[in-house]
XYZ file of C-alpha atoms in Angstrom:
773
model
C 6.201 10.232 -93.787
C 9.683 11.672 -93.105
C 12.780 10.132 -91.544
C 11.817 11.473 -88.129
C 8.543 9.565 -88.471
C 10.537 6.387 -89.186
C 12.367 6.838 -85.887
C 9.268 7.773 -83.921
C 7.466 4.725 -85.226
C 10.045 2.393 -83.658
C 8.125 2.689 -80.387
C 5.172 0.802 -81.915
C 4.701 -2.398 -79.770
C 4.419 -4.659 -82.818
C 7.398 -3.108 -84.544
C 9.548 -4.158 -81.594
C 9.327 -7.692 -83.002
C 10.667 -6.553 -86.368
C 13.459 -4.189 -85.315
C 15.976 -7.101 -85.338
C 14.817 -7.826 -88.890
C 15.374 -4.232 -90.008
C 18.848 -4.091 -88.516
C 19.911 -7.365 -90.145
C 18.490 -6.718 -93.626
C 20.306 -3.388 -93.847
C 23.558 -4.600 -92.248
C 25.282 -4.898 -95.647
C 24.348 -1.324 -96.573
C 21.763 -1.915 -99.335
C 19.294 -4.405 -100.849
C 18.974 -5.426 -104.452
C 15.700 -4.615 -106.217
C 14.744 -8.299 -106.140
C 15.504 -8.610 -102.421
C 13.499 -5.496 -101.604
C 10.518 -6.603 -103.752
C 10.454 -10.062 -102.112
C 10.543 -8.579 -98.616
C 7.838 -6.001 -99.388
C 5.526 -8.689 -100.743
C 6.112 -10.950 -97.738
C 5.514 -8.181 -95.198
C 2.434 -6.922 -97.021
C 0.946 -10.434 -96.727
C 1.238 -10.514 -92.907
C -2.365 -10.150 -91.848
C -1.501 -10.243 -88.129
C 0.288 -6.887 -88.438
C -1.827 -3.808 -87.792
C -2.010 -1.539 -90.853
C 0.034 1.232 -89.224
C 2.805 -1.204 -88.233
C 2.783 -2.808 -91.693
C 3.041 0.606 -93.363
C 5.964 1.579 -91.144
C 7.897 -1.605 -91.953
C 7.352 -0.991 -95.654
C 8.557 2.574 -95.187
C 11.757 1.274 -93.550
C 12.294 -1.060 -96.536
C 12.196 1.802 -99.047
C 15.656 3.221 -98.351
C 18.742 2.331 -96.270
C 18.940 3.920 -92.828
C 21.387 6.754 -92.282
C 23.952 6.661 -89.453
C 21.512 8.105 -86.919
C 18.790 5.639 -87.854
C 21.232 2.723 -87.840
C 22.336 3.678 -84.313
C 18.705 3.880 -83.243
C 17.999 0.406 -84.635
C 21.022 -1.036 -82.876
C 20.052 0.618 -79.581
C 16.491 -0.743 -79.848
C 17.808 -4.267 -80.468
C 20.180 -4.102 -77.518
C 17.523 -2.665 -75.207
C 14.959 -5.270 -76.220
C 17.242 -8.309 -75.967
C 19.675 -7.591 -73.119
C 17.640 -9.602 -70.602
C 17.049 -12.579 -72.891
C 18.853 -15.845 -72.247
C 21.909 -16.800 -74.248
C 19.858 -19.440 -76.065
C 17.221 -16.880 -77.071
C 19.887 -14.621 -78.518
C 21.404 -17.323 -80.735
C 19.309 -16.319 -83.750
C 17.227 -13.408 -84.909
C 14.025 -15.490 -85.097
C 14.360 -16.927 -81.595
C 14.990 -13.458 -80.217
C 11.899 -12.080 -81.946
C 9.793 -14.990 -80.674
C 10.937 -14.318 -77.133
C 9.844 -10.705 -77.440
C 6.304 -11.615 -78.595
C 3.425 -10.831 -76.260
C 1.264 -13.886 -77.095
C 1.848 -17.426 -78.441
C -0.060 -16.508 -81.597
C 2.162 -13.494 -82.151
C 5.281 -15.625 -81.576
C 4.099 -18.178 -84.165
C 3.300 -15.424 -86.658
C 6.625 -13.682 -86.305
C 8.455 -17.017 -86.655
C 6.597 -17.629 -89.900
C 7.594 -14.206 -91.181
C 11.296 -14.739 -90.462
C 11.175 -18.202 -92.022
C 9.480 -16.807 -95.122
C 12.267 -14.250 -95.440
C 14.951 -16.937 -94.982
C 16.288 -15.284 -91.819
C 15.191 -17.787 -89.171
C 18.769 -18.927 -88.486
C 20.422 -15.564 -89.044
C 22.586 -14.014 -86.329
C 21.187 -11.409 -83.966
C 22.960 -8.078 -84.364
C 24.032 -5.711 -87.077
C 26.238 -8.067 -89.088
C 26.028 -11.125 -91.252
C 27.180 -14.442 -89.851
C 30.570 -14.251 -91.503
C 31.112 -10.671 -90.237
C 30.132 -11.661 -86.698
C 32.452 -14.649 -86.795
C 35.296 -12.513 -88.096
C 34.757 -9.956 -85.329
C 34.650 -12.713 -82.727
C 37.894 -14.193 -84.019
C 39.500 -10.761 -84.052
C 38.492 -10.104 -80.434
C 39.605 -13.573 -79.387
C 43.004 -12.993 -80.986
C 43.337 -9.612 -79.278
C 42.474 -11.122 -75.894
C 44.937 -13.947 -76.443
C 47.753 -11.551 -77.378
C 47.028 -9.312 -74.399
C 46.942 -12.294 -72.060
C 50.307 -13.449 -73.382
C 51.726 -10.007 -72.584
C 50.193 -10.028 -69.103
C 51.360 -13.586 -68.389
C 54.943 -12.894 -69.446
C 57.566 -15.554 -68.876
C 55.447 -17.483 -66.365
C 52.425 -18.327 -68.510
C 52.601 -22.022 -67.611
C 52.545 -21.301 -63.870
C 49.616 -18.936 -64.262
C 47.727 -21.515 -66.322
C 48.194 -24.127 -63.578
C 46.886 -21.780 -60.907
C 43.918 -20.801 -63.091
C 43.058 -24.473 -63.463
C 43.256 -24.823 -59.677
C 40.935 -21.832 -59.209
C 38.463 -23.157 -61.780
C 37.116 -25.588 -59.196
C 33.788 -23.956 -58.170
C 34.019 -25.447 -54.678
C 36.882 -23.047 -53.888
C 34.470 -20.162 -53.337
C 32.361 -19.578 -50.230
C 30.663 -16.776 -48.349
C 28.474 -16.416 -45.287
C 30.100 -19.334 -43.489
C 30.529 -19.684 -39.754
C 34.078 -18.683 -38.773
C 35.063 -22.156 -37.578
C 33.639 -23.871 -40.671
C 35.283 -21.331 -42.938
C 38.701 -21.835 -41.330
C 38.562 -25.588 -41.810
C 37.467 -25.184 -45.412
C 40.375 -22.826 -46.104
C 42.813 -25.250 -44.463
C 41.534 -27.930 -46.843
C 42.155 -25.608 -49.777
C 45.703 -24.922 -48.533
C 46.391 -28.654 -48.466
C 44.959 -29.004 -51.978
C 47.270 -26.171 -53.084
C 50.197 -28.070 -51.564
C 49.076 -31.369 -53.121
C 49.104 -29.663 -56.521
C 52.824 -28.957 -56.029
C 52.635 -25.166 -55.896
C 54.151 -24.810 -52.418
C 57.380 -26.527 -53.468
C 58.148 -23.467 -55.615
C 58.731 -21.490 -52.412
C 61.795 -23.531 -51.424
C 64.616 -23.441 -54.003
C 67.572 -25.614 -53.121
C 65.350 -27.857 -50.999
C 62.534 -28.853 -53.355
C 63.187 -29.737 -56.986
C 60.507 -27.333 -58.219
C 61.895 -24.471 -56.107
C 61.691 -21.072 -57.822
C 60.878 -17.997 -55.726
C 59.883 -15.900 -58.730
C 57.473 -18.605 -59.900
C 56.028 -18.825 -56.381
C 55.318 -15.081 -56.330
C 53.599 -15.484 -59.723
C 51.480 -18.330 -58.343
C 50.644 -16.195 -55.310
C 49.681 -13.223 -57.493
C 47.372 -15.386 -59.637
C 45.877 -17.085 -56.572
C 44.774 -13.613 -55.431
C 42.025 -13.716 -58.068
C 40.292 -16.208 -55.775
C 39.413 -16.370 -52.098
C 41.697 -14.006 -50.189
C 41.556 -16.035 -46.975
C 43.125 -18.890 -48.929
C 45.709 -16.476 -50.295
C 46.707 -15.149 -46.878
C 46.890 -18.586 -45.290
C 49.093 -19.778 -48.169
C 51.287 -16.727 -47.608
C 51.610 -17.416 -43.887
C 52.331 -21.149 -44.214
C 54.691 -21.168 -47.174
C 55.877 -17.575 -47.545
C 56.355 -16.373 -43.968
C 56.809 -19.509 -41.861
C 58.505 -21.619 -44.522
C 60.358 -18.591 -45.892
C 61.815 -17.760 -42.478
C 63.201 -21.300 -42.155
C 64.664 -21.122 -45.663
C 66.171 -17.643 -45.481
C 67.094 -17.287 -41.813
C 67.822 -20.925 -40.966
C 70.447 -23.454 -41.955
C 70.461 -27.130 -42.991
C 68.887 -28.392 -39.762
C 65.901 -26.104 -40.350
C 65.762 -26.744 -44.096
C 65.162 -30.407 -43.307
C 61.653 -29.435 -42.160
C 60.739 -27.691 -45.387
C 59.453 -30.680 -47.352
C 56.899 -31.245 -44.597
C 56.064 -27.540 -44.694
C 55.614 -27.726 -48.497
C 53.198 -30.658 -48.088
C 51.205 -28.667 -45.471
C 51.949 -31.424 -42.962
C 54.156 -29.257 -40.738
C 51.928 -26.244 -40.117
C 53.434 -23.069 -38.752
C 53.051 -19.353 -38.155
C 55.186 -16.209 -38.128
C 55.188 -14.525 -34.710
C 56.810 -11.136 -35.172
C 54.243 -8.429 -34.396
C 53.510 -7.467 -30.789
C 50.443 -5.597 -29.627
C 52.492 -2.808 -28.066
C 54.945 -2.265 -30.901
C 53.388 -3.175 -34.250
C 55.751 -2.261 -37.077
C 58.596 -1.273 -34.738
C 60.401 -4.614 -34.889
C 63.593 -3.350 -33.272
C 61.681 -2.528 -30.076
C 60.040 -5.936 -29.577
C 59.977 -6.967 -25.920
C 59.684 -10.763 -26.040
C 62.872 -12.118 -24.470
C 65.015 -15.115 -25.376
C 67.613 -15.554 -22.655
C 70.445 -18.062 -22.970
C 70.598 -20.426 -20.007
C 74.138 -21.766 -19.625
C 73.008 -24.293 -17.029
C 70.411 -25.830 -19.321
C 72.128 -25.221 -22.650
C 68.960 -23.762 -24.144
C 67.003 -20.533 -24.494
C 64.231 -19.377 -22.179
C 61.496 -17.601 -24.131
C 59.313 -15.217 -22.144
C 56.599 -12.602 -22.585
C 57.484 -9.995 -19.934
C 54.257 -7.949 -20.110
C 50.985 -7.657 -22.017
C 52.439 -5.203 -24.520
C 54.828 -7.978 -25.591
C 52.182 -10.540 -26.495
C 52.353 -11.713 -30.098
C 49.249 -10.470 -31.897
C 47.501 -10.975 -35.248
C 49.513 -14.122 -35.894
C 47.981 -15.959 -38.860
C 47.571 -19.740 -38.375
C 48.149 -19.390 -34.610
C 44.586 -19.556 -33.297
C 43.787 -23.057 -34.566
C 46.213 -24.814 -36.886
C 49.900 -24.010 -36.391
C 52.081 -26.507 -34.553
C 55.248 -24.417 -34.834
C 56.046 -20.717 -34.806
C 58.949 -18.598 -35.935
C 59.176 -16.273 -32.934
C 61.105 -12.999 -33.025
C 62.622 -12.019 -29.677
C 65.399 -9.977 -28.102
C 68.372 -12.304 -27.595
C 70.278 -11.972 -24.357
C 73.440 -13.995 -23.690
C 74.949 -13.325 -20.271
C 75.044 -9.569 -19.745
C 74.958 -8.782 -23.468
C 71.875 -7.995 -25.541
C 72.260 -8.862 -29.212
C 69.006 -7.500 -30.609
C 66.133 -9.246 -32.356
C 66.640 -12.835 -33.545
C 64.302 -15.533 -34.827
C 63.590 -18.867 -33.100
C 61.738 -21.993 -34.195
C 59.363 -22.837 -31.344
C 56.895 -25.700 -30.988
C 53.615 -24.248 -29.739
C 51.320 -27.317 -29.966
C 51.721 -31.055 -29.518
C 50.603 -33.627 -32.091
C 47.061 -33.566 -30.694
C 46.794 -29.801 -31.049
C 47.174 -28.888 -27.383
C 49.365 -25.902 -26.407
C 52.840 -26.848 -25.243
C 53.796 -26.195 -21.594
C 54.223 -22.474 -20.988
C 52.514 -21.488 -24.255
C 49.153 -19.713 -24.135
C 47.099 -19.253 -27.284
C 44.276 -16.778 -27.867
C 41.925 -16.148 -30.782
C 41.628 -12.675 -32.317
C 37.993 -13.526 -33.092
C 35.736 -12.275 -35.876
C 37.265 -9.632 -38.127
C 36.122 -7.189 -40.800
C 37.360 -9.683 -43.401
C 39.592 -12.710 -43.967
C 37.619 -14.796 -41.485
C 38.935 -17.974 -43.071
C 42.322 -17.151 -41.490
C 42.778 -18.124 -37.828
C 44.566 -15.052 -36.487
C 45.687 -15.587 -32.914
C 47.710 -14.345 -29.945
C 50.673 -15.984 -28.256
C 52.167 -15.654 -24.777
C 55.278 -17.464 -23.532
C 55.933 -18.209 -19.884
C 59.558 -19.328 -19.541
C 59.262 -21.683 -22.526
C 62.397 -23.761 -23.131
C 63.750 -23.645 -26.682
C 66.629 -25.951 -27.728
C 69.838 -24.268 -28.881
C 69.127 -25.602 -32.384
C 65.889 -23.598 -32.368
C 67.762 -20.369 -33.092
C 67.563 -19.680 -36.839
C 71.292 -19.337 -37.189
C 72.153 -18.198 -40.693
C 73.325 -14.797 -39.454
C 74.112 -15.583 -35.815
C 74.574 -18.583 -33.510
C 75.203 -19.405 -29.878
C 77.712 -22.198 -29.284
C 77.232 -25.001 -26.774
C 79.592 -23.052 -24.527
C 77.325 -20.023 -24.645
C 79.422 -17.909 -27.013
C 77.546 -15.621 -29.386
C 78.945 -15.682 -32.929
C 77.975 -13.834 -36.120
C 79.581 -13.293 -39.524
C 78.171 -9.741 -39.413
C 79.846 -7.809 -36.616
C 77.725 -4.654 -36.781
C 74.437 -5.268 -34.857
C 72.482 -2.732 -36.900
C 73.677 -4.174 -40.210
C 72.938 -7.682 -38.955
C 69.390 -6.695 -38.011
C 68.641 -5.052 -41.337
C 70.279 -7.891 -43.272
C 67.934 -10.309 -41.516
C 64.879 -8.182 -42.285
C 66.060 -7.582 -45.843
C 65.793 -11.275 -46.645
C 62.078 -11.173 -45.756
C 60.947 -8.510 -48.238
C 59.193 -11.159 -50.350
C 56.079 -10.807 -48.204
C 55.748 -7.171 -49.209
C 56.273 -8.013 -52.866
C 53.460 -10.562 -52.639
C 51.017 -8.371 -50.684
C 51.382 -5.377 -52.997
C 51.077 -7.593 -56.069
C 48.026 -9.336 -54.605
C 46.384 -5.935 -54.164
C 46.686 -5.424 -57.922
C 45.216 -8.894 -58.520
C 42.218 -8.084 -56.329
C 41.743 -4.914 -58.387
C 41.755 -7.061 -61.546
C 39.031 -9.322 -60.155
C 36.865 -6.366 -59.127
C 37.327 -4.638 -62.483
C 36.492 -7.823 -64.395
C 33.157 -7.937 -62.567
C 32.366 -4.220 -62.793
C 33.425 -3.689 -66.420
C 31.535 -6.734 -67.649
C 28.463 -5.533 -65.764
C 28.864 -2.026 -67.208
C 28.908 -3.404 -70.762
C 25.509 -5.067 -70.242
C 23.576 -3.060 -67.639
C 21.496 -0.113 -68.870
C 20.268 2.901 -66.966
C 18.403 6.064 -68.068
C 18.711 7.650 -71.499
C 17.187 10.260 -73.771
C 13.414 10.490 -73.786
C 11.952 7.994 -76.197
C 15.280 6.251 -76.737
C 16.700 3.045 -75.345
C 18.429 3.217 -71.993
C 22.181 3.699 -72.225
C 24.802 1.174 -71.208
C 26.551 2.178 -67.997
C 29.866 2.288 -69.812
C 28.508 4.937 -72.182
C 28.395 7.474 -69.353
C 31.628 9.520 -69.019
C 31.396 9.513 -65.218
C 31.099 5.730 -65.139
C 33.956 5.361 -67.573
C 36.230 7.522 -65.458
C 35.466 5.706 -62.204
C 36.363 2.335 -63.810
C 38.798 2.969 -66.642
C 41.351 5.142 -64.883
C 41.717 2.367 -62.259
C 41.864 -0.152 -65.115
C 44.801 1.725 -66.621
C 46.480 1.884 -63.212
C 45.968 -1.841 -62.745
C 47.744 -2.630 -66.012
C 50.629 -0.266 -65.253
C 51.084 -1.699 -61.758
C 50.886 -5.242 -63.087
C 53.900 -4.614 -65.300
C 55.665 -2.634 -62.564
C 55.426 -5.634 -60.245
C 56.712 -7.868 -63.047
C 59.876 -5.766 -63.129
C 60.107 -5.654 -59.330
C 59.720 -9.442 -59.149
C 62.689 -9.893 -61.482
C 64.847 -7.651 -59.280
C 63.703 -9.476 -56.153
C 64.422 -12.842 -57.771
C 67.970 -11.818 -58.692
C 68.721 -10.664 -55.135
C 67.241 -13.810 -53.587
C 69.227 -16.070 -55.904
C 72.400 -14.309 -54.819
C 71.413 -14.592 -51.169
C 70.648 -18.307 -51.418
C 73.977 -18.810 -53.150
C 75.696 -17.692 -49.949
C 76.268 -14.067 -50.874
C 75.185 -11.144 -48.702
C 73.806 -8.685 -51.253
C 73.042 -5.094 -50.288
C 69.246 -5.076 -50.234
C 68.687 -1.459 -49.188
C 67.662 -0.170 -52.608
C 65.416 -3.201 -53.193
C 63.800 -2.743 -49.766
C 62.886 0.862 -50.623
C 61.489 -0.167 -54.020
C 59.490 -3.017 -52.494
C 58.085 -0.795 -49.733
C 57.116 1.892 -52.247
C 55.317 -0.479 -54.587
C 53.709 -2.383 -51.713
C 52.079 0.919 -50.740
C 50.936 1.644 -54.302
C 49.669 -1.882 -54.961
C 47.729 -2.325 -51.729
C 46.276 1.192 -51.820
C 45.287 0.766 -55.461
C 43.583 -2.515 -54.640
C 41.531 -1.026 -51.803
C 40.510 2.067 -53.793
C 39.701 0.117 -56.961
C 37.597 -2.510 -55.221
C 35.632 0.252 -53.493
C 35.112 2.088 -56.802
C 33.887 -1.122 -58.436
C 31.549 -1.846 -55.547
C 29.973 1.585 -55.924
C 29.878 1.330 -59.719
C 27.710 -1.782 -59.456
C 25.151 -0.125 -57.188
C 23.017 -2.408 -55.091
C 24.223 -5.445 -57.000
C 27.714 -4.684 -55.758
C 26.437 -4.912 -52.182
C 25.276 -8.506 -52.577
C 27.652 -11.115 -51.203
C 26.839 -13.380 -54.149
C 28.442 -10.799 -56.447
C 31.689 -11.021 -54.490
C 32.597 -7.336 -54.388
C 31.385 -6.858 -50.817
C 33.547 -9.673 -49.462
C 36.456 -8.615 -51.646
C 36.247 -5.113 -50.215
C 36.294 -6.362 -46.618
C 39.075 -8.878 -47.251
C 41.475 -6.501 -48.980
C 41.102 -3.663 -46.493
C 43.895 -4.954 -44.256
C 46.382 -5.175 -47.137
C 47.279 -1.541 -46.369
C 48.247 -2.590 -42.845
C 49.928 -5.963 -42.806
C 53.484 -6.517 -43.998
C 53.981 -2.929 -42.851
C 51.491 -0.108 -42.381
C 51.544 1.967 -45.548
C 52.259 5.302 -43.867
C 55.084 3.747 -41.844
C 56.515 2.192 -45.013
C 56.448 5.570 -46.759
C 58.575 6.973 -43.934
C 60.996 4.069 -44.385
C 61.171 4.973 -48.085
C 61.729 8.637 -47.195
C 64.750 7.778 -45.053
C 66.198 5.765 -47.927
C 65.616 8.666 -50.323
C 67.287 11.150 -47.987
C 70.224 8.795 -47.483
C 70.603 8.397 -51.238
C 70.308 12.171 -51.761
C 72.991 12.830 -49.149
C 75.354 10.145 -50.465
C 75.066 11.487 -54.012
C 77.119 14.510 -52.876
C 79.659 12.723 -50.666
C 83.224 12.756 -51.927
C 82.455 15.371 -54.582
C 83.873 18.860 -54.902
C 81.715 21.950 -54.578
C 82.221 22.574 -58.295
C 80.840 19.099 -59.117
C 77.890 19.615 -56.776
C 77.152 23.004 -58.313
C 77.308 21.542 -61.800
C 74.936 18.729 -60.792
C 72.413 21.063 -59.198
C 72.802 23.492 -62.077
C 72.106 20.719 -64.567
C 69.002 19.682 -62.647
C 67.841 23.297 -62.572
C 68.428 23.601 -66.327
C 66.458 20.374 -66.877
C 63.615 21.760 -64.776
C 63.846 25.027 -66.661
C 63.277 23.275 -69.964
C 59.936 21.990 -68.661
C 58.923 25.275 -66.978
C 59.735 27.536 -69.896
C 56.961 29.457 -71.611
C 57.215 27.168 -74.637
C 57.029 23.946 -72.603
C 54.148 25.010 -70.361
C 52.112 26.129 -73.371
C 52.483 22.954 -75.445
C 49.025 21.402 -75.589
C 49.021 19.227 -78.712
C 47.775 15.658 -78.154
C 51.036 14.130 -79.392
C 52.913 16.096 -76.711
C 50.425 15.308 -73.934
C 50.610 11.607 -74.828
C 54.412 11.543 -75.005
C 55.710 8.858 -72.626
C 59.019 10.701 -72.204
C 57.174 13.850 -71.106
C 55.219 11.807 -68.562
C 58.480 10.375 -67.229
C 60.033 13.838 -66.897
C 56.986 15.197 -65.077
C 56.899 12.333 -62.575
C 60.683 12.368 -62.092
C 60.798 16.129 -61.534
C 58.056 15.992 -58.908
C 59.771 13.144 -57.061
C 63.224 14.775 -57.089
C 61.901 18.231 -56.199
C 60.003 16.928 -53.184
C 63.100 15.117 -51.891
C 65.267 18.195 -52.497
C 62.909 20.557 -50.664
C 62.341 18.096 -47.804
C 66.112 17.812 -47.356
C 66.430 21.600 -47.342
C 63.754 21.927 -44.669
C 65.462 19.291 -42.523
C 68.867 20.908 -42.993
C 67.463 24.262 -41.891
C 66.001 22.811 -38.676
C 69.011 20.707 -37.810
C 71.240 23.734 -38.438
C 69.136 25.630 -35.899
C 70.001 22.920 -33.303
C 66.570 21.284 -33.401
C 66.723 17.637 -32.261
C 66.750 15.268 -35.231
C 63.567 13.487 -34.136
C 61.697 16.782 -33.776
C 62.963 17.960 -37.171
C 61.661 14.791 -38.833
C 58.266 15.208 -37.179
C 57.951 18.761 -38.490
C 58.496 17.655 -42.098
C 56.855 14.217 -41.808
C 53.993 14.960 -44.193
C 56.427 16.427 -46.707
C 58.534 13.252 -46.503
C 55.478 11.051 -47.044
C 54.534 13.112 -50.119
C 58.083 12.693 -51.447
C 57.867 8.927 -50.970
C 54.524 8.751 -52.765
C 55.977 10.707 -55.676
C 58.965 8.354 -55.759
C 56.623 5.339 -55.805
C 54.638 6.789 -58.708
C 57.788 7.546 -60.682
C 59.218 4.093 -59.916
C 56.067 2.303 -61.085
C 56.094 4.308 -64.307
C 59.770 3.571 -64.996
C 59.252 -0.155 -64.402
C 56.191 -0.090 -66.672
C 58.188 1.497 -69.484
C 60.811 -1.260 -69.164
C 58.152 -3.907 -69.691
C 56.337 -2.015 -72.433
C 59.497 -2.039 -74.528
C 59.591 -5.842 -74.266
C 56.128 -6.400 -75.836
C 56.837 -7.634 -79.342
C 53.296 -7.746 -80.760
C 52.627 -4.263 -82.178
C 48.806 -4.106 -81.708
C 49.163 -5.365 -78.131
C 51.945 -2.884 -77.401
C 49.709 -0.103 -78.761
C 46.852 -1.136 -76.459
C 49.115 -1.323 -73.425
C 50.754 1.981 -74.340
C 47.355 3.708 -74.504
C 46.491 2.380 -71.050
C 49.846 3.668 -69.825
C 49.185 7.080 -71.348
C 45.850 7.234 -69.549
C 47.456 6.242 -66.239
C 50.251 8.811 -66.472
C 48.120 11.676 -67.755
C 45.383 11.019 -65.166
C 48.086 11.003 -62.476
C 49.422 14.344 -63.715
C 45.832 15.632 -63.713
C 45.379 14.446 -60.101
C 48.615 16.187 -59.083
C 47.871 19.296 -61.166
C 47.715 21.613 -58.124
C 51.359 20.816 -57.341
C 52.429 21.172 -60.974
C 50.627 24.514 -61.248
C 52.338 25.787 -58.087
C 55.726 24.557 -59.318
C 55.295 26.116 -62.765
C 55.305 22.841 -64.704
C 51.756 23.441 -65.952
C 49.993 26.603 -67.045
C 46.244 26.869 -66.327
C 45.581 26.420 -70.034
C 47.752 23.310 -70.249
C 46.113 21.870 -67.117
C 42.767 22.159 -68.915
C 44.273 20.514 -71.997
C 45.503 17.626 -69.819
C 41.999 17.110 -68.461
C 40.475 17.076 -71.938
C 43.095 14.637 -73.198
C 42.360 12.339 -70.263
C 38.707 12.390 -71.289
C 39.635 11.471 -74.875
C 41.844 8.632 -73.710
C 39.096 7.310 -71.465
C 36.722 7.229 -74.443
C 39.288 5.321 -76.505
C 39.983 2.815 -73.741
C 36.239 2.262 -73.257
C 36.021 0.601 -76.668
C 38.437 -2.126 -75.550
C 37.818 -2.316 -71.803
C 36.040 -5.653 -72.074
C 38.956 -7.106 -74.049
C 41.377 -5.998 -71.344
C 39.480 -7.511 -68.414
C 38.925 -10.731 -70.362
C 42.678 -10.847 -70.982
C 43.216 -10.986 -67.214
C 42.231 -14.632 -67.617
C 40.201 -14.983 -64.424
C 38.241 -18.253 -64.596
C 34.446 -17.916 -64.519
C 34.153 -20.196 -61.497
C 36.697 -18.050 -59.699
C 35.064 -14.766 -60.690
C 31.855 -16.205 -59.256
C 29.720 -13.052 -59.587
C 26.376 -13.388 -61.398
C 26.519 -9.764 -62.564
C 29.733 -10.561 -64.432
C 27.580 -12.844 -66.622
C 24.632 -10.503 -67.108
C 22.252 -13.231 -68.183
C 19.298 -14.483 -66.119
C 19.756 -17.972 -67.559
C 23.431 -18.214 -66.576
C 24.096 -21.014 -64.073
C 25.725 -18.495 -61.743
C 22.315 -16.849 -61.352
C 20.522 -20.115 -60.714
C 22.685 -20.889 -57.687
C 22.988 -17.687 -55.687
C 23.415 -19.553 -52.411
C 26.972 -20.806 -52.758
C 27.630 -21.446 -49.093
C 27.096 -25.151 -49.686
C 30.097 -25.108 -51.982
C-alpha cells in the first residue's frame, strides 16, 4: 500500500473517528519505537474496527506523514469538526465521540483514546503546550495591535466598549415608534455615563472635543441610530450653542449634556440642500417688538430631514437669512423653542414626520415650518454677530463672506465624526465577514475537505483590500482628529483661526471615510452570502443604516467640488508674488521630479522591494493629485481666456475637478497614515500595520493603473508586476486577518452576529430573535 493509498483511505467512515488521533500523534514529528509499538498493539486489539480500517490505521503508524499528508490530515480534522460545539472541541476524545455514528461506536472510540492516554489531549496539530504558546502569541499580537489602534485615547475607547457590551443595546425589526423611544433611552444612558460632557469643553469639567470624537467613533461599532441621535443632540445642537453662542447659551449646555434639554439642528431646506448660503427661511428684526420674526416664506424653505425634530426635540438651532431694516446680513443661527414642556408645538411652529426610511429608523427625522414665530433677541447665537436692543447690527468680522465661512468653519466636527464613523462601520462589517470566512467552508478538490472561504483568492481580495483600507483610514482620521482638536482649542480660546485648509482636509476625508464604509459593508454583505442577508447577522441593517452617510453632513460629490475650489485657490496662490523665473524653476522642478518617475529605468523597476516602498507609493499618489490639479487649472484658464463665463467653465471641467479632489483625498489619507505609522513603537505591530498600508497603497495604484499608464508612470509590464505583488500581499495579510479584526476590540454583544461566532452552540445562535432586547 503506497502513500497515495494512505490518503485515499482517509475517506473510510470509521477512519474519520481516528483522523484526530493520527494528526495529534504525529504532531511532534516522530514517535519512539516504544510509543509506536504500544499504539500498534492497542489499535490491533480494537475488535470494533473493520479489518480494512484497522490495517489503514496501522499503515499510518508505520512512518511520519509528509507535508502533503499532514495537510490532508489537518484539512480532514477541520472539515469534520467545524460544526461541533465549543465544548465538543475541547479535547480530542470528545471530538471523536461527537463524530461517532452510534452510541456503541462512541463508547468504543472513547476507550481507544483513553487506552492511548490521549483522552484529554488538545484537538489540533499541536501538543497542549504548543497550542497554549500559540494562543498566548496571538493574544499578545492582538493586544499590541489594539494598543496601536486605540492610540492616546485607550481609556475612552474602553469605556465606550463597556457601554456597548450591554446586549440590550441591539435591536432590529422594531416598529418605528418603539424603536425611536428605545434609542432615546439609549441616548439618555449614554449621557448618564458621562460621555456627552466631553462635547462641551469650558462648560463641563470632562470637556474634551477630541475625546468626544473618539467616543463617537467607537460608538459607531454599535447601533447607528443611536450614533446619529447622539451626534444630533450633543454634536450638532449642543455644538452649535457652544461654538456659535456665548455665555447665555452656554448656560443651557449642562442640561443638553444630561439629555434633559433635547434639541435639533435645523439647517437644511428641501429646496436648497447643501447650498446653505441660499437658504430662504427669514429672520426679520422687529424694532417695535425688540425681537426677531422667524418665517418660512414658501414650501422650498421648509426645514427638512431634521434629526430629533419629529418627536423629541424641544429646541432647535435654526439657520435663517437675517434682515435688519433694509439690510440683509446673510445666514445666522437662532435658538428657537419649538415645543412646550408637554411636547406640543409652540405657536406658529408646524412639525412633520419624514416617515419610514431606508435605514436609521430609530432617528425621528422631521420637518419644520415657521409662521411668524417670535424669537427673543437673546435667541440669536451671537459669537460672530449681534443685534443691539436699539436694532443695530454688530460683528467683529466686517466681511460678510468671511463671517459666513468662519461660522461654518467652526462646525466641521460633524464631518470629522461622520467620515470616521463610516470607517467604524466598515470595521464592524469586516469583523463579522472575516470571522465567518475563517470558519465557513465551501467547495474544494474532489475527494478533499471543503476549503475555508478565506482560502479563495477572490474572497481574500473582496475582504482584505477593504481591511487594509480600513486600517489606513483609521490612522488617517487619528491624524485629522489631532489637527481638528488643535484648531478647536484655539477657537474656544477666543482666537479666530483660519480653518480653510482644515475644512478642505475634513471634506476630503469625510468623502473617503463614508464611501469606504458603504462599499465595505456591501462587500461584506455579499461575502457572507445568504447569511449576510439575515437581519440577525446585522450586515443587512448596517448596510441600510450607513447608506446615507454619503449624503448627510454634505453630499460627497458636492464636498469634492468644495475641495476642488480649495485646491485651485491654493494652486493659484502658490504663484502669487513670485517672479516668472521662480515660477519657471518651480514648474521645472516638478517636471524633473515627474521625469524621474517616468524614466525608462523607473517605469521598468519591478522588484518587490521597490513595489512595496512606501516612499514610491507616496510619490505616485502625490504626482497624480498634483497633475490632476495642474491640468484642471490649465483647462479652466483656457476657457476663461476665451471669455467663457466662469460658471460655464467650471461646469465643463467639473468631472475633472472631482477626480482631482479624489486624488487629493487619497494622497492626504496616505500622508496622514505615514505620520501615524512612524509613531508605532512596537516593531512587530509596526510591521503588521506597514504591510496593511503597502496593500492599501499598491491596490490603489492598481485600481488607478489606467491613469498611470496614460501618464507614463507605469509600463504595461510594471502594471502586471503591481497586480502580482498585490496578490502576494493579500496572501500574506490573510494569515493575520483574524488577528486584525479581533484587535478592533468590538465587544461580542455589540457585534451581535451569529455568523461571527460560527458555532451552533453559541448563545448568539440560540437567541436569533433579538427584538425583545
